[in-house]
Every structure is written in C-alpha cells, then in structure tokens.
mmCIF file of C-alpha atoms in Angstrom:
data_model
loop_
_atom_site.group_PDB
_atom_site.id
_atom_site.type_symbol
_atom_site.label_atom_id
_atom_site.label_comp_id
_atom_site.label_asym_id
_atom_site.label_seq_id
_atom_site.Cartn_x
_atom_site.Cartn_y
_atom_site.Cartn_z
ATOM 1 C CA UNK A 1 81.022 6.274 7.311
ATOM 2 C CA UNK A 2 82.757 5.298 10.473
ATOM 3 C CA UNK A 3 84.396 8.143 12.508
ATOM 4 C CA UNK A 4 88.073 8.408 14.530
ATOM 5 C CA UNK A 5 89.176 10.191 17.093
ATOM 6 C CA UNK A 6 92.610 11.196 16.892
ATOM 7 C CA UNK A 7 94.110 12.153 20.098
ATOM 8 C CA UNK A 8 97.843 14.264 20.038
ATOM 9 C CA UNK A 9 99.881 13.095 23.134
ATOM 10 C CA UNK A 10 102.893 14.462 24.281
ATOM 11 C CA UNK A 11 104.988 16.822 21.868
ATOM 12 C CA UNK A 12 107.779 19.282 22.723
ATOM 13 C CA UNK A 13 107.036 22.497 21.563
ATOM 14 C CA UNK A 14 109.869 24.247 24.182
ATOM 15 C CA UNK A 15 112.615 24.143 21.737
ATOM 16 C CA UNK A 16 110.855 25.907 19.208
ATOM 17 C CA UNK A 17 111.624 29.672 18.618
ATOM 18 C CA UNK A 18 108.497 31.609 19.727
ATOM 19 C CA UNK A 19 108.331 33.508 16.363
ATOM 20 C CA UNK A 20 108.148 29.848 14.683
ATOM 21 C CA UNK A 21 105.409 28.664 16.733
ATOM 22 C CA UNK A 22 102.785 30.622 14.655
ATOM 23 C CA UNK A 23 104.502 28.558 11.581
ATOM 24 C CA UNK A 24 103.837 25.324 13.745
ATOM 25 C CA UNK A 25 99.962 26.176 14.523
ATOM 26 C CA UNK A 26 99.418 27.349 11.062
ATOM 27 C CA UNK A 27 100.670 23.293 9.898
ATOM 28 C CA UNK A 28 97.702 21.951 12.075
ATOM 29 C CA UNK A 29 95.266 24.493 10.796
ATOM 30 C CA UNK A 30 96.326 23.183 7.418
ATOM 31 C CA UNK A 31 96.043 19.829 8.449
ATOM 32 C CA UNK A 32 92.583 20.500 9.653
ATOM 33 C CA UNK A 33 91.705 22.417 6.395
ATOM 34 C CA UNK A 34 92.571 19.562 4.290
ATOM 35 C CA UNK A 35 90.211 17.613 6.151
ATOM 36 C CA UNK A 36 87.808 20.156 5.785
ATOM 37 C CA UNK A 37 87.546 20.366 2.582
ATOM 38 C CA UNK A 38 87.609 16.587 2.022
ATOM 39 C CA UNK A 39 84.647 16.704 3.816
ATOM 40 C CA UNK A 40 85.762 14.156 6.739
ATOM 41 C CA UNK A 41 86.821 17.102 9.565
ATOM 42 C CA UNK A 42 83.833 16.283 12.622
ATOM 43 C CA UNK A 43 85.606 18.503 15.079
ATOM 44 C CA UNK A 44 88.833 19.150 16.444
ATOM 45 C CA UNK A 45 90.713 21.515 18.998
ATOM 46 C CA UNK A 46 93.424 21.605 21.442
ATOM 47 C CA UNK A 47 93.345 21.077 24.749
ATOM 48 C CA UNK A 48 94.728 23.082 28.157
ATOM 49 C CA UNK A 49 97.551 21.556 29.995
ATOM 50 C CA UNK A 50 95.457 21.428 33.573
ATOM 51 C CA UNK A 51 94.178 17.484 34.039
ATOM 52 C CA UNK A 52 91.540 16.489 36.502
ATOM 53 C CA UNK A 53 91.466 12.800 37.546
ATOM 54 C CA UNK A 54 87.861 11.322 38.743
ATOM 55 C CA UNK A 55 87.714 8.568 40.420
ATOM 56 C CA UNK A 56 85.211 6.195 42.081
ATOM 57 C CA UNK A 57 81.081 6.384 42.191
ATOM 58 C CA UNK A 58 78.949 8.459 44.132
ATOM 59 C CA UNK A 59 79.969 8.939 47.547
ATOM 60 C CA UNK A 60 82.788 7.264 46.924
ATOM 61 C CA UNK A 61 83.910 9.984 44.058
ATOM 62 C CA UNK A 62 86.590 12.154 44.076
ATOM 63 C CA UNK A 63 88.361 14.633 42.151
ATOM 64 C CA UNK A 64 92.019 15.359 41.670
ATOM 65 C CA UNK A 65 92.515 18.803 40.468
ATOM 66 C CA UNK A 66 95.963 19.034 38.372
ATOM 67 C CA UNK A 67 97.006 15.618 38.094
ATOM 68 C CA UNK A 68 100.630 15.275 37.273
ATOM 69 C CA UNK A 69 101.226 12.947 33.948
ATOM 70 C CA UNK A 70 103.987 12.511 32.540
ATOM 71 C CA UNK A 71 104.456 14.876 29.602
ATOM 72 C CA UNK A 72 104.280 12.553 26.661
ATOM 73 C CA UNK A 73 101.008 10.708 27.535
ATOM 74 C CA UNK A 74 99.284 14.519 28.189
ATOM 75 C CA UNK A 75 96.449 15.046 25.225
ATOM 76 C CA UNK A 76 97.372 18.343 23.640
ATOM 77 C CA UNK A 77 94.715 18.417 21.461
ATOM 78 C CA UNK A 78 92.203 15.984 18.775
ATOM 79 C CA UNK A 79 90.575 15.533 15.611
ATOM 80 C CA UNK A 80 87.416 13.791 14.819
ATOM 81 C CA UNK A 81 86.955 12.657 11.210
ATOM 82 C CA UNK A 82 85.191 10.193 9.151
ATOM 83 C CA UNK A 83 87.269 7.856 7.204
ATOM 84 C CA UNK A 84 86.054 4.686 5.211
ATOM 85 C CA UNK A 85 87.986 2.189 7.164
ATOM 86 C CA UNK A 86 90.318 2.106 9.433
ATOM 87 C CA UNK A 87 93.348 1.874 6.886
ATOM 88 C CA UNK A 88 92.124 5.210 5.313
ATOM 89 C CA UNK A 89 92.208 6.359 8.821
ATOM 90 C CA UNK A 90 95.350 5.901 9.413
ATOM 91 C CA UNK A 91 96.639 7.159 6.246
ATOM 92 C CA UNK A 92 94.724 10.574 7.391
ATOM 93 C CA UNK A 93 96.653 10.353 10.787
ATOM 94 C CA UNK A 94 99.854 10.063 9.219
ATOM 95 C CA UNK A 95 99.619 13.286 7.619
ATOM 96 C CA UNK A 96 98.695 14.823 11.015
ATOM 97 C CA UNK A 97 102.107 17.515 11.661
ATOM 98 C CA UNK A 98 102.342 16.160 15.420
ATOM 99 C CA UNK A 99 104.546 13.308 14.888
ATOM 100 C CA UNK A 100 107.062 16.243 13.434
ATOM 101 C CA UNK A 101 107.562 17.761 17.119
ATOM 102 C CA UNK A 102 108.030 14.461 19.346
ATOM 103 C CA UNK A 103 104.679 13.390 20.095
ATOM 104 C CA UNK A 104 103.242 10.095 19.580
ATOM 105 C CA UNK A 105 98.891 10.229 18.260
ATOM 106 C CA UNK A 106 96.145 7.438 19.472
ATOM 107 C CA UNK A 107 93.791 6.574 16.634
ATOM 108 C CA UNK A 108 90.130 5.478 17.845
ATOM 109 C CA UNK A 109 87.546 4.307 16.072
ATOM 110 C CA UNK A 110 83.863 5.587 17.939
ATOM 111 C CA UNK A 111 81.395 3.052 18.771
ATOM 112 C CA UNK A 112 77.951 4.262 16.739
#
C-alpha cells in the first residue's frame, strides 16, 4: 500500500489559552490514534522551531544555523501513513486537526 507524508506548516497556536493547549495536543494524539488503530499510522511527531539550511556540495557546503522562514511555511510537525490511493489519502489528511488553528498541510506520496 502506498505511503504519505503529511507535513503541518505554519499554524498559530499564540492565541490559544495555555490551559487549552493540552485540549489542542490531545486532538492530534487522537488524530494519530485513529490512524493507529486503522492500521495506516507509519510514524509521526512534531518538530522544534530551530531550522538549519544546507547548502551546496562538499567544499562548497555550508550550513545556516536558525534560518528565518516565514512562520506559515515552518513544518511543525508530520505523519506518515499508508493509504490506498491518493484520494483515500487525502480524505485521511482532511481529518488531520491542523487546518483548525491556521495552518495549511503538504500531502506527499513516497517514492518506494
């Protein structure tokens, strides 16, 4: 069965009360344990804000440490499930909570 990455960009979670942010998480972990139990769930987690840009090939590489992006193309976090096709994936992405708090989600299908 192919698999998807789902990747969570942007969001605004700074208007939300910090004693409703637990209520927030525990709608991912939901999310996650639906997928869980329909078998699909490959992996999943969220991500720290700090970005590091790497550029260029061997000599020629560098790294930039805590690359500015703008906040709503920053990855917050991803699933990896297993859908039939990629219809079924998106109807599993559209149940993903993150479109409820402002951010936008990237659905890819991995090569395999």
């Amino acid at each position: 069965m192919p698999e998807y990455l789902l990747l969570l960009r942007g969001g605004d979670f700074s208007d939300v009360p910090a004693d409703d942010l637990k209520d927030v998480y525990a709608k991912y972990m939901a999310y996650a344990k639906k997928l869980r139990e329909e078998n699909r769930l490959i992996g999943g987690n969220d991500i720290k804000d700090e970005v590091t840009i790497i550029k260029g090939a061997g000599d020629d590489s560098f790294a930039h440490r805590d690359a500015e992006m703008p906040a709503h193309d920053k990855v917050g976090g991803y699933f990896l499930f297993s859908a039939a096709n990629l219809e079924a994936a998106i109807d599993v992405a559209d149940e993903c909570p993150h479109n409820l708090y402002g951010g936008y989600m990237e659905l890819r299908e991995i090569n395999g």
